[in-house]
mmCIF file of C-alpha atoms in Angstrom:
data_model
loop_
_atom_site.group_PDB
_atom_site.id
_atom_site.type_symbol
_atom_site.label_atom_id
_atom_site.label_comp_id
_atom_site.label_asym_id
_atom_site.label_seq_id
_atom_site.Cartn_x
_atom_site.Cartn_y
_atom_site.Cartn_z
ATOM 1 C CA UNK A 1 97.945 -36.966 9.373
ATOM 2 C CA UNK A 2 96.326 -38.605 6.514
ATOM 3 C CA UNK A 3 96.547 -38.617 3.088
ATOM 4 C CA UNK A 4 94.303 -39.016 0.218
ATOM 5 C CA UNK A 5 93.532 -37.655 -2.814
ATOM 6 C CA UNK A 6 94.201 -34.639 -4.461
ATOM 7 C CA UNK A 7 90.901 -33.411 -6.213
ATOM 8 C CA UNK A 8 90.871 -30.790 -8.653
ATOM 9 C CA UNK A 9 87.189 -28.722 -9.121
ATOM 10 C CA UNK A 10 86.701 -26.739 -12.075
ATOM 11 C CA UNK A 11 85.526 -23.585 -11.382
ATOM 12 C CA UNK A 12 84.081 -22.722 -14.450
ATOM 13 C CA UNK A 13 83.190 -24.491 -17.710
ATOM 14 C CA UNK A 14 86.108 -24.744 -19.584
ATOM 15 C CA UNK A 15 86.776 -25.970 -23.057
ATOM 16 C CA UNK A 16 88.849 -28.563 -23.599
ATOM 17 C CA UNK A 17 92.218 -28.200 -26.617
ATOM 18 C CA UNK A 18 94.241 -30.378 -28.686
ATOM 19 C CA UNK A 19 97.866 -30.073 -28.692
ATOM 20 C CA UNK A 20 98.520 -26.892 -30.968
ATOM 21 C CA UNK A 21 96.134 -24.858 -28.384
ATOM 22 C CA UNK A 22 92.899 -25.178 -30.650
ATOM 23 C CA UNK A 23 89.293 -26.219 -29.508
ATOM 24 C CA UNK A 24 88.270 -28.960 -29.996
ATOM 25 C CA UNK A 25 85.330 -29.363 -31.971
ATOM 26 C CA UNK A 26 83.019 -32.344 -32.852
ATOM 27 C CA UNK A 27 80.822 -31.069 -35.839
ATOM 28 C CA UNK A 28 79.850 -27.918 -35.092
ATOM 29 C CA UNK A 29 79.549 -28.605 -31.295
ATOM 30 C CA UNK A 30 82.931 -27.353 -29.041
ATOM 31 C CA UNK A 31 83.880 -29.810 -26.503
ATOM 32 C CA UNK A 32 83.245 -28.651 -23.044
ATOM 33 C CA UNK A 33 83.899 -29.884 -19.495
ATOM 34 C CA UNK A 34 80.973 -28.765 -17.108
ATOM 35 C CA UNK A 35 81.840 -26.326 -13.973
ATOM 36 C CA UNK A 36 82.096 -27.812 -10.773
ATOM 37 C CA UNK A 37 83.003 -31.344 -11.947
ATOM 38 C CA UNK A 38 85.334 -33.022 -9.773
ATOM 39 C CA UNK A 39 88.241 -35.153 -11.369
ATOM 40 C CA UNK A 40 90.344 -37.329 -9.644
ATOM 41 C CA UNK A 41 92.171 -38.586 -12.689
ATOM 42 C CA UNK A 42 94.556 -35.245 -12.465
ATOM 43 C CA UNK A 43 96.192 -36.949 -9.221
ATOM 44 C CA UNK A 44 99.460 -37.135 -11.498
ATOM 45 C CA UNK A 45 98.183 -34.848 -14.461
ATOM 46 C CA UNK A 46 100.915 -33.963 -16.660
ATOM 47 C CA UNK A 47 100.957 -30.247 -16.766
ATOM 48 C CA UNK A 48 101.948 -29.064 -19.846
ATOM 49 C CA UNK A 49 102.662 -25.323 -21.783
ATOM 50 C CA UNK A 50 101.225 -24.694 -24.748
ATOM 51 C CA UNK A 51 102.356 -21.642 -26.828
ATOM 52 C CA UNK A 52 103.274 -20.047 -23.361
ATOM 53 C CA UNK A 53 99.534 -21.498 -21.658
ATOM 54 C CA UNK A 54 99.791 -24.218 -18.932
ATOM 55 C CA UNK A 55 97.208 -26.974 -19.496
ATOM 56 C CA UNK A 56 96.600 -30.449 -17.988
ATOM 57 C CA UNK A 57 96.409 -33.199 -20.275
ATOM 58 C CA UNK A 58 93.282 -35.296 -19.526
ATOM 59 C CA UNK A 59 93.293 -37.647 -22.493
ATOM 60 C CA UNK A 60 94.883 -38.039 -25.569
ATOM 61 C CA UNK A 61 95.578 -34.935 -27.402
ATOM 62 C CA UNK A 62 92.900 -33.399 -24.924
ATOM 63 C CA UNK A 63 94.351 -30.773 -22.917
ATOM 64 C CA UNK A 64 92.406 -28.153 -20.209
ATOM 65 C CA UNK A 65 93.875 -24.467 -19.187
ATOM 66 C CA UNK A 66 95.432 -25.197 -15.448
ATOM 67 C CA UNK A 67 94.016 -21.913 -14.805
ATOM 68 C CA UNK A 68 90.281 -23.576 -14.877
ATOM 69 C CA UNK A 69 90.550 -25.393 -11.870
ATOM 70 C CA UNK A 70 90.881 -25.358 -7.951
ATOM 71 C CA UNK A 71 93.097 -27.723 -6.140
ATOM 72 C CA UNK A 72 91.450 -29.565 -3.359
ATOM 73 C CA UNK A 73 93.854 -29.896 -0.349
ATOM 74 C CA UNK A 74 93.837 -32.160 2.301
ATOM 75 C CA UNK A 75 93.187 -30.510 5.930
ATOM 76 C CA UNK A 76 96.320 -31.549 8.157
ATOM 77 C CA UNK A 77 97.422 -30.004 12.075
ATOM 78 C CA UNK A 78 100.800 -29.914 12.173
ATOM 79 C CA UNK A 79 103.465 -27.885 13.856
ATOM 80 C CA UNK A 80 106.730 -27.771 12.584
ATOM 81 C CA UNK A 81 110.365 -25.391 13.820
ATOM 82 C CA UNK A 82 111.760 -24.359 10.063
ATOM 83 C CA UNK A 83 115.419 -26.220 10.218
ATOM 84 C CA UNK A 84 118.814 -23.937 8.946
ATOM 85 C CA UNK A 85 119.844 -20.620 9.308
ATOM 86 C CA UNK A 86 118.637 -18.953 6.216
ATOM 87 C CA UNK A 87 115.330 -17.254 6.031
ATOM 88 C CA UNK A 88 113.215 -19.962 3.030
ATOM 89 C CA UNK A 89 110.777 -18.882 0.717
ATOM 90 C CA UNK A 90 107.253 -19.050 0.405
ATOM 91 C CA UNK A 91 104.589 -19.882 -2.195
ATOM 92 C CA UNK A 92 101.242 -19.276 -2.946
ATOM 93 C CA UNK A 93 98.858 -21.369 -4.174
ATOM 94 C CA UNK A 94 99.764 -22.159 -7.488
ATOM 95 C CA UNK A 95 103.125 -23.010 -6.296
ATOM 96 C CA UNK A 96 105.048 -19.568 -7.258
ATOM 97 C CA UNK A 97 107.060 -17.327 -5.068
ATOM 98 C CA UNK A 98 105.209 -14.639 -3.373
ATOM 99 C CA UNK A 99 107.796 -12.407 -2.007
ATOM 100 C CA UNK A 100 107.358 -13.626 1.380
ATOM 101 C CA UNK A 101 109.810 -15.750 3.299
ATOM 102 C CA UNK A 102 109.790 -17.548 6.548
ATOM 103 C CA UNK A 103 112.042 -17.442 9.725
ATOM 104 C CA UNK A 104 114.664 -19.974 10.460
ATOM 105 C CA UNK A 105 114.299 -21.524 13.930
ATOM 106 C CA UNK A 106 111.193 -20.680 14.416
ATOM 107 C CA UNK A 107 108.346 -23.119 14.776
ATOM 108 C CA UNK A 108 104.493 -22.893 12.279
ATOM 109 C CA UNK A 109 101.433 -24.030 12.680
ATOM 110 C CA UNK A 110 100.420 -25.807 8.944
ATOM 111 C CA UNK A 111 96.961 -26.484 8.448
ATOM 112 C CA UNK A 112 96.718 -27.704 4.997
ATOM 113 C CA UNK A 113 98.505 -30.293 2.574
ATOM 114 C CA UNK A 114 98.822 -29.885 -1.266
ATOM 115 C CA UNK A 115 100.725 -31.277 -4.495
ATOM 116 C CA UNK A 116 101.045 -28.590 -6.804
ATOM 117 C CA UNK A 117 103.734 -29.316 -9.863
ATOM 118 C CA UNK A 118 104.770 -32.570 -8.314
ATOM 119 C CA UNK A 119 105.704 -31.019 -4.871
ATOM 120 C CA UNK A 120 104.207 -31.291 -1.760
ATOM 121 C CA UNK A 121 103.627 -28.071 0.082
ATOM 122 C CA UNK A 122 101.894 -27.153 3.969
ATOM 123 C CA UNK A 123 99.795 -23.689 4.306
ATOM 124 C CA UNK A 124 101.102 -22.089 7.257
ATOM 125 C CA UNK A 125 97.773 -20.982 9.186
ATOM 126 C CA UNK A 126 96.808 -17.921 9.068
ATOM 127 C CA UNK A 127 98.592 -16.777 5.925
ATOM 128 C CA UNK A 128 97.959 -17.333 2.385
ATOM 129 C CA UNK A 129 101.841 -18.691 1.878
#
């Protein structure tokens, strides 16, 4: 299995705020990062909430809406038996519970790798958890 890094896309344009959740503006021009770009330097991004909002901070009072972005994972084949005898939860992308759990004692094929919040999580195959 290896490991690299994690990449996060934007998937649109998205402005970029300062720490009271304004825009930032130089002028009269709004400060923009340009869809598609792909930035390594959110590898250990502080996520951060912002009246309610969850941003990452990518500079100095320069923070982007978490929402904005994709995670890039890293494509693993593993097979694992879930260890315990209480049914665990699962999460979906973003790192939240779904409502779904998996089976104790019961072995999953994981085809993906991701960090999300600091925490490494495996995509069971086949599923979106």
């Amino acid at each position: 299995m290896s490991t690299g890094y994690k990449k996060v896309r934007l998937t649109h344009n998205a402005f970029v705020y300062n720490k009271h959740g304004k825009v930032v503006k130089s002028g009269l021009r709004i400060k923009v990062l340009k869809r598609g770009k792909l930035l390594k330097a959110l590898k250990n991004a502080k996520i951060v909430k912002i009246n309610g909002k969850r941003y990452y901070q990518i500079g100095k009072n320069q923070f982007v809406k978490v929402a904005n972005f994709e995670i890039t994972t890293h494509v693993v084949h593993l097979r694992a038996r879930i260890k315990g005898n209480k049914k665990t939860r699962a999460y979906d992308r973003s790192g939240k519970f779904n409502k779904h759990y998996v089976r104790p004692s019961f072995t999953y094929t994981f085809n993906e790798k991701a960090k999300i919040n600091g925490k490494t999580y495996y995509k069971i195959a086949g599923t979106n958890n």
